[in-house]
JSON list of C-alpha atoms in Angstrom, two decimals:
[
{"chain": "A", "resi": 34, "resn": "MET", "atom": "CA", "xyz": [0.00, 0.00, 0.00]},
{"chain": "A", "resi": 35, "resn": "ASP", "atom": "CA", "xyz": [1.41, 3.40, -0.90]},
{"chain": "A", "resi": 36, "resn": "SER", "atom": "CA", "xyz": [1.17, 6.67, 1.03]},
{"chain": "A", "resi": 37, "resn": "LEU", "atom": "CA", "xyz": [-2.25, 7.43, -0.50]},
{"chain": "A", "resi": 38, "resn": "GLY", "atom": "CA", "xyz": [-3.66, 4.10, 0.63]},
{"chain": "A", "resi": 39, "resn": "TYR", "atom": "CA", "xyz": [-3.72, 2.45, -2.80]},
{"chain": "A", "resi": 40, "resn": "THR", "atom": "CA", "xyz": [-2.63, -1.14, -3.28]},
{"chain": "A", "resi": 41, "resn": "ILE", "atom": "CA", "xyz": [-0.72, -1.80, -6.48]},
{"chain": "A", "resi": 42, "resn": "ASN", "atom": "CA", "xyz": [-1.20, -5.24, -8.02]},
{"chain": "A", "resi": 43, "resn": "MET", "atom": "CA", "xyz": [2.29, -6.18, -9.21]},
{"chain": "A", "resi": 44, "resn": "SER", "atom": "CA", "xyz": [0.82, -8.62, -11.74]},
{"chain": "A", "resi": 45, "resn": "GLU", "atom": "CA", "xyz": [-0.52, -5.56, -13.56]},
{"chain": "A", "resi": 46, "resn": "CYS", "atom": "CA", "xyz": [2.72, -3.53, -13.64]},
{"chain": "A", "resi": 47, "resn": "ILE", "atom": "CA", "xyz": [6.45, -3.86, -14.38]},
{"chain": "A", "resi": 48, "resn": "ASP", "atom": "CA", "xyz": [8.70, -1.15, -12.91]},
{"chain": "A", "resi": 49, "resn": "ILE", "atom": "CA", "xyz": [11.70, -0.88, -15.27]},
{"chain": "A", "resi": 50, "resn": "SER", "atom": "CA", "xyz": [13.82, 0.97, -12.67]},
{"chain": "A", "resi": 51, "resn": "LYS", "atom": "CA", "xyz": [13.70, -2.05, -10.33]},
{"chain": "A", "resi": 52, "resn": "LEU", "atom": "CA", "xyz": [14.97, -4.58, -12.87]},
{"chain": "A", "resi": 53, "resn": "LYS", "atom": "CA", "xyz": [18.59, -5.63, -13.40]},
{"chain": "A", "resi": 54, "resn": "ARG", "atom": "CA", "xyz": [20.62, -4.78, -16.50]},
{"chain": "A", "resi": 55, "resn": "ASN", "atom": "CA", "xyz": [20.07, -7.31, -19.35]},
{"chain": "A", "resi": 56, "resn": "THR", "atom": "CA", "xyz": [16.66, -8.41, -18.04]},
{"chain": "A", "resi": 57, "resn": "LYS", "atom": "CA", "xyz": [14.42, -9.19, -21.02]},
{"chain": "A", "resi": 58, "resn": "ILE", "atom": "CA", "xyz": [10.72, -8.40, -21.25]},
{"chain": "A", "resi": 59, "resn": "ILE", "atom": "CA", "xyz": [8.49, -9.83, -23.96]},
{"chain": "A", "resi": 60, "resn": "VAL", "atom": "CA", "xyz": [5.48, -7.54, -24.30]},
{"chain": "A", "resi": 61, "resn": "GLU", "atom": "CA", "xyz": [2.36, -8.28, -26.31]},
{"chain": "A", "resi": 62, "resn": "THR", "atom": "CA", "xyz": [0.34, -5.21, -27.26]},
{"chain": "A", "resi": 63, "resn": "GLU", "atom": "CA", "xyz": [-2.96, -5.09, -29.14]},
{"chain": "A", "resi": 64, "resn": "SER", "atom": "CA", "xyz": [-1.07, -4.93, -32.44]},
{"chain": "A", "resi": 65, "resn": "THR", "atom": "CA", "xyz": [2.43, -6.43, -32.03]},
{"chain": "A", "resi": 66, "resn": "VAL", "atom": "CA", "xyz": [5.03, -8.21, -29.89]},
{"chain": "A", "resi": 67, "resn": "LEU", "atom": "CA", "xyz": [8.17, -6.42, -28.64]},
{"chain": "A", "resi": 68, "resn": "GLU", "atom": "CA", "xyz": [11.35, -7.73, -27.03]},
{"chain": "A", "resi": 69, "resn": "ILE", "atom": "CA", "xyz": [12.70, -5.17, -24.57]},
{"chain": "A", "resi": 70, "resn": "THR", "atom": "CA", "xyz": [16.14, -5.54, -22.95]},
{"chain": "A", "resi": 71, "resn": "VAL", "atom": "CA", "xyz": [16.95, -3.35, -19.96]},
{"chain": "A", "resi": 72, "resn": "VAL", "atom": "CA", "xyz": [20.23, -1.49, -20.63]},
{"chain": "A", "resi": 73, "resn": "GLY", "atom": "CA", "xyz": [20.18, 1.04, -17.78]},
{"chain": "A", "resi": 74, "resn": "PRO", "atom": "CA", "xyz": [17.46, 0.51, -15.17]},
{"chain": "A", "resi": 75, "resn": "LYS", "atom": "CA", "xyz": [17.91, 3.81, -13.32]},
{"chain": "A", "resi": 76, "resn": "SER", "atom": "CA", "xyz": [18.04, 5.88, -16.53]},
{"chain": "A", "resi": 77, "resn": "LEU", "atom": "CA", "xyz": [15.18, 3.82, -18.07]},
{"chain": "A", "resi": 78, "resn": "ALA", "atom": "CA", "xyz": [17.41, 2.96, -21.04]},
{"chain": "A", "resi": 79, "resn": "VAL", "atom": "CA", "xyz": [16.35, -0.10, -23.04]},
{"chain": "A", "resi": 80, "resn": "SER", "atom": "CA", "xyz": [16.95, -1.81, -26.35]},
{"chain": "A", "resi": 81, "resn": "VAL", "atom": "CA", "xyz": [13.67, -2.63, -28.13]},
{"chain": "A", "resi": 82, "resn": "HIS", "atom": "CA", "xyz": [13.13, -4.98, -31.06]},
{"chain": "A", "resi": 83, "resn": "GLY", "atom": "CA", "xyz": [9.91, -5.91, -32.84]},
{"chain": "A", "resi": 84, "resn": "GLY", "atom": "CA", "xyz": [6.87, -4.52, -34.54]},
{"chain": "A", "resi": 85, "resn": "LEU", "atom": "CA", "xyz": [7.04, -2.40, -37.67]},
{"chain": "A", "resi": 86, "resn": "LYS", "atom": "CA", "xyz": [9.09, 0.43, -36.17]},
{"chain": "A", "resi": 87, "resn": "PHE", "atom": "CA", "xyz": [11.85, -1.48, -34.37]},
{"chain": "A", "resi": 88, "resn": "ILE", "atom": "CA", "xyz": [12.99, -3.89, -37.09]},
{"chain": "A", "resi": 89, "resn": "ARG", "atom": "CA", "xyz": [16.50, -3.80, -35.63]},
{"chain": "A", "resi": 90, "resn": "PRO", "atom": "CA", "xyz": [17.27, -3.50, -31.90]},
{"chain": "A", "resi": 91, "resn": "THR", "atom": "CA", "xyz": [17.03, 0.21, -31.08]},
{"chain": "A", "resi": 92, "resn": "LYS", "atom": "CA", "xyz": [18.28, 2.03, -27.97]},
{"chain": "A", "resi": 93, "resn": "CYS", "atom": "CA", "xyz": [15.47, 4.03, -26.35]},
{"chain": "A", "resi": 94, "resn": "LYS", "atom": "CA", "xyz": [14.29, 5.62, -23.16]},
{"chain": "A", "resi": 95, "resn": "ILE", "atom": "CA", "xyz": [11.10, 3.99, -21.93]},
{"chain": "A", "resi": 96, "resn": "SER", "atom": "CA", "xyz": [8.27, 5.07, -19.67]},
{"chain": "A", "resi": 97, "resn": "LYS", "atom": "CA", "xyz": [9.02, 3.88, -16.11]},
{"chain": "A", "resi": 98, "resn": "GLU", "atom": "CA", "xyz": [6.26, 1.31, -15.90]},
{"chain": "A", "resi": 99, "resn": "ILE", "atom": "CA", "xyz": [4.65, -1.19, -18.22]},
{"chain": "A", "resi": 100, "resn": "LYS", "atom": "CA", "xyz": [0.99, -1.64, -17.27]},
{"chain": "A", "resi": 101, "resn": "ARG", "atom": "CA", "xyz": [-1.84, -3.74, -18.61]},
{"chain": "A", "resi": 102, "resn": "GLY", "atom": "CA", "xyz": [-4.19, -1.65, -20.76]},
{"chain": "A", "resi": 103, "resn": "LYS", "atom": "CA", "xyz": [-1.73, 1.27, -21.10]},
{"chain": "A", "resi": 104, "resn": "SER", "atom": "CA", "xyz": [0.57, 2.19, -23.97]},
{"chain": "A", "resi": 105, "resn": "ILE", "atom": "CA", "xyz": [4.36, 2.22, -23.65]},
{"chain": "A", "resi": 106, "resn": "ALA", "atom": "CA", "xyz": [6.15, 5.45, -24.62]},
{"chain": "A", "resi": 107, "resn": "PHE", "atom": "CA", "xyz": [9.60, 5.25, -26.25]},
{"chain": "A", "resi": 108, "resn": "VAL", "atom": "CA", "xyz": [11.99, 8.13, -27.03]},
{"chain": "A", "resi": 109, "resn": "TYR", "atom": "CA", "xyz": [14.91, 7.45, -29.38]},
{"chain": "A", "resi": 110, "resn": "GLN", "atom": "CA", "xyz": [17.31, 9.09, -31.84]},
{"chain": "A", "resi": 111, "resn": "ASP", "atom": "CA", "xyz": [16.76, 8.62, -35.59]},
{"chain": "A", "resi": 112, "resn": "LYS", "atom": "CA", "xyz": [19.19, 10.31, -37.97]},
{"chain": "A", "resi": 113, "resn": "GLY", "atom": "CA", "xyz": [20.07, 12.87, -35.31]},
{"chain": "A", "resi": 114, "resn": "LYS", "atom": "CA", "xyz": [16.45, 13.72, -34.48]},
{"chain": "A", "resi": 115, "resn": "THR", "atom": "CA", "xyz": [14.64, 12.85, -31.27]},
{"chain": "A", "resi": 116, "resn": "GLU", "atom": "CA", "xyz": [11.62, 10.70, -32.08]},
{"chain": "A", "resi": 117, "resn": "LYS", "atom": "CA", "xyz": [8.75, 9.63, -29.82]},
{"chain": "A", "resi": 118, "resn": "ILE", "atom": "CA", "xyz": [6.47, 6.68, -30.36]},
{"chain": "A", "resi": 119, "resn": "SER", "atom": "CA", "xyz": [3.81, 4.96, -28.27]},
{"chain": "A", "resi": 120, "resn": "THR", "atom": "CA", "xyz": [2.54, 1.42, -28.59]},
{"chain": "A", "resi": 121, "resn": "THR", "atom": "CA", "xyz": [-1.03, 0.22, -28.57]},
{"chain": "A", "resi": 122, "resn": "LYS", "atom": "CA", "xyz": [-2.32, -1.01, -25.20]},
{"chain": "A", "resi": 123, "resn": "VAL", "atom": "CA", "xyz": [-0.36, -3.72, -23.37]},
{"chain": "A", "resi": 124, "resn": "VAL", "atom": "CA", "xyz": [-2.11, -7.10, -23.29]},
{"chain": "A", "resi": 125, "resn": "SER", "atom": "CA", "xyz": [0.53, -9.27, -21.57]},
{"chain": "A", "resi": 126, "resn": "ALA", "atom": "CA", "xyz": [4.20, -9.31, -20.59]},
{"chain": "A", "resi": 127, "resn": "SER", "atom": "CA", "xyz": [6.76, -11.86, -19.44]},
{"chain": "A", "resi": 128, "resn": "VAL", "atom": "CA", "xyz": [10.03, -11.09, -17.66]},
{"chain": "A", "resi": 129, "resn": "PHE", "atom": "CA", "xyz": [13.21, -13.18, -18.17]},
{"chain": "A", "resi": 130, "resn": "SER", "atom": "CA", "xyz": [16.27, -13.00, -15.91]},
{"chain": "A", "resi": 131, "resn": "PRO", "atom": "CA", "xyz": [19.57, -11.76, -17.40]},
{"chain": "A", "resi": 132, "resn": "ASP", "atom": "CA", "xyz": [20.98, -15.32, -17.38]},
{"chain": "A", "resi": 133, "resn": "ASN", "atom": "CA", "xyz": [17.67, -16.96, -18.43]},
{"chain": "A", "resi": 134, "resn": "SER", "atom": "CA", "xyz": [17.59, -18.99, -15.20]},
{"chain": "A", "resi": 135, "resn": "TRP", "atom": "CA", "xyz": [14.02, -17.88, -14.42]},
{"chain": "A", "resi": 136, "resn": "SER", "atom": "CA", "xyz": [11.04, -16.14, -15.97]},
{"chain": "A", "resi": 137, "resn": "TYR", "atom": "CA", "xyz": [7.51, -15.23, -14.99]},
{"chain": "A", "resi": 138, "resn": "GLU", "atom": "CA", "xyz": [4.35, -13.83, -16.51]},
{"chain": "A", "resi": 139, "resn": "ALA", "atom": "CA", "xyz": [4.31, -10.36, -14.99]},
{"chain": "A", "resi": 140, "resn": "ILE", "atom": "CA", "xyz": [1.14, -9.33, -16.80]},
{"chain": "A", "resi": 141, "resn": "GLU", "atom": "CA", "xyz": [-1.06, -12.27, -17.68]},
{"chain": "A", "resi": 142, "resn": "LYS", "atom": "CA", "xyz": [-3.28, -12.14, -20.72]},
{"chain": "A", "resi": 143, "resn": "LYS", "atom": "CA", "xyz": [-6.92, -11.85, -19.70]},
{"chain": "A", "resi": 144, "resn": "GLU", "atom": "CA", "xyz": [-9.39, -14.34, -21.10]},
{"chain": "A", "resi": 145, "resn": "GLN", "atom": "CA", "xyz": [-11.90, -12.84, -23.52]}
]
């Protein structure tokens, strides 16, 4: 419970700043699947790969949290220009340890 009295369901949210470097997150949105690798947890730096925009792994800054039903915002450099892009809503996400020794479904896909 936080200072305002709200309880946060951790199965609905992934806090990037609390993950270790090289942790992988596979995120399914309404329109695509992305592979996100944490590069700098405190600075929210990631490498993202997937979808139509990130054909090759791309270094980005990411919004602090990944939440079910919310979009993910990415900021990255393209040909010297700062670009911003947001995904469609998050449907599910799985987290994989840096050495692949464990994984878990952080945001489970809801049954229709």
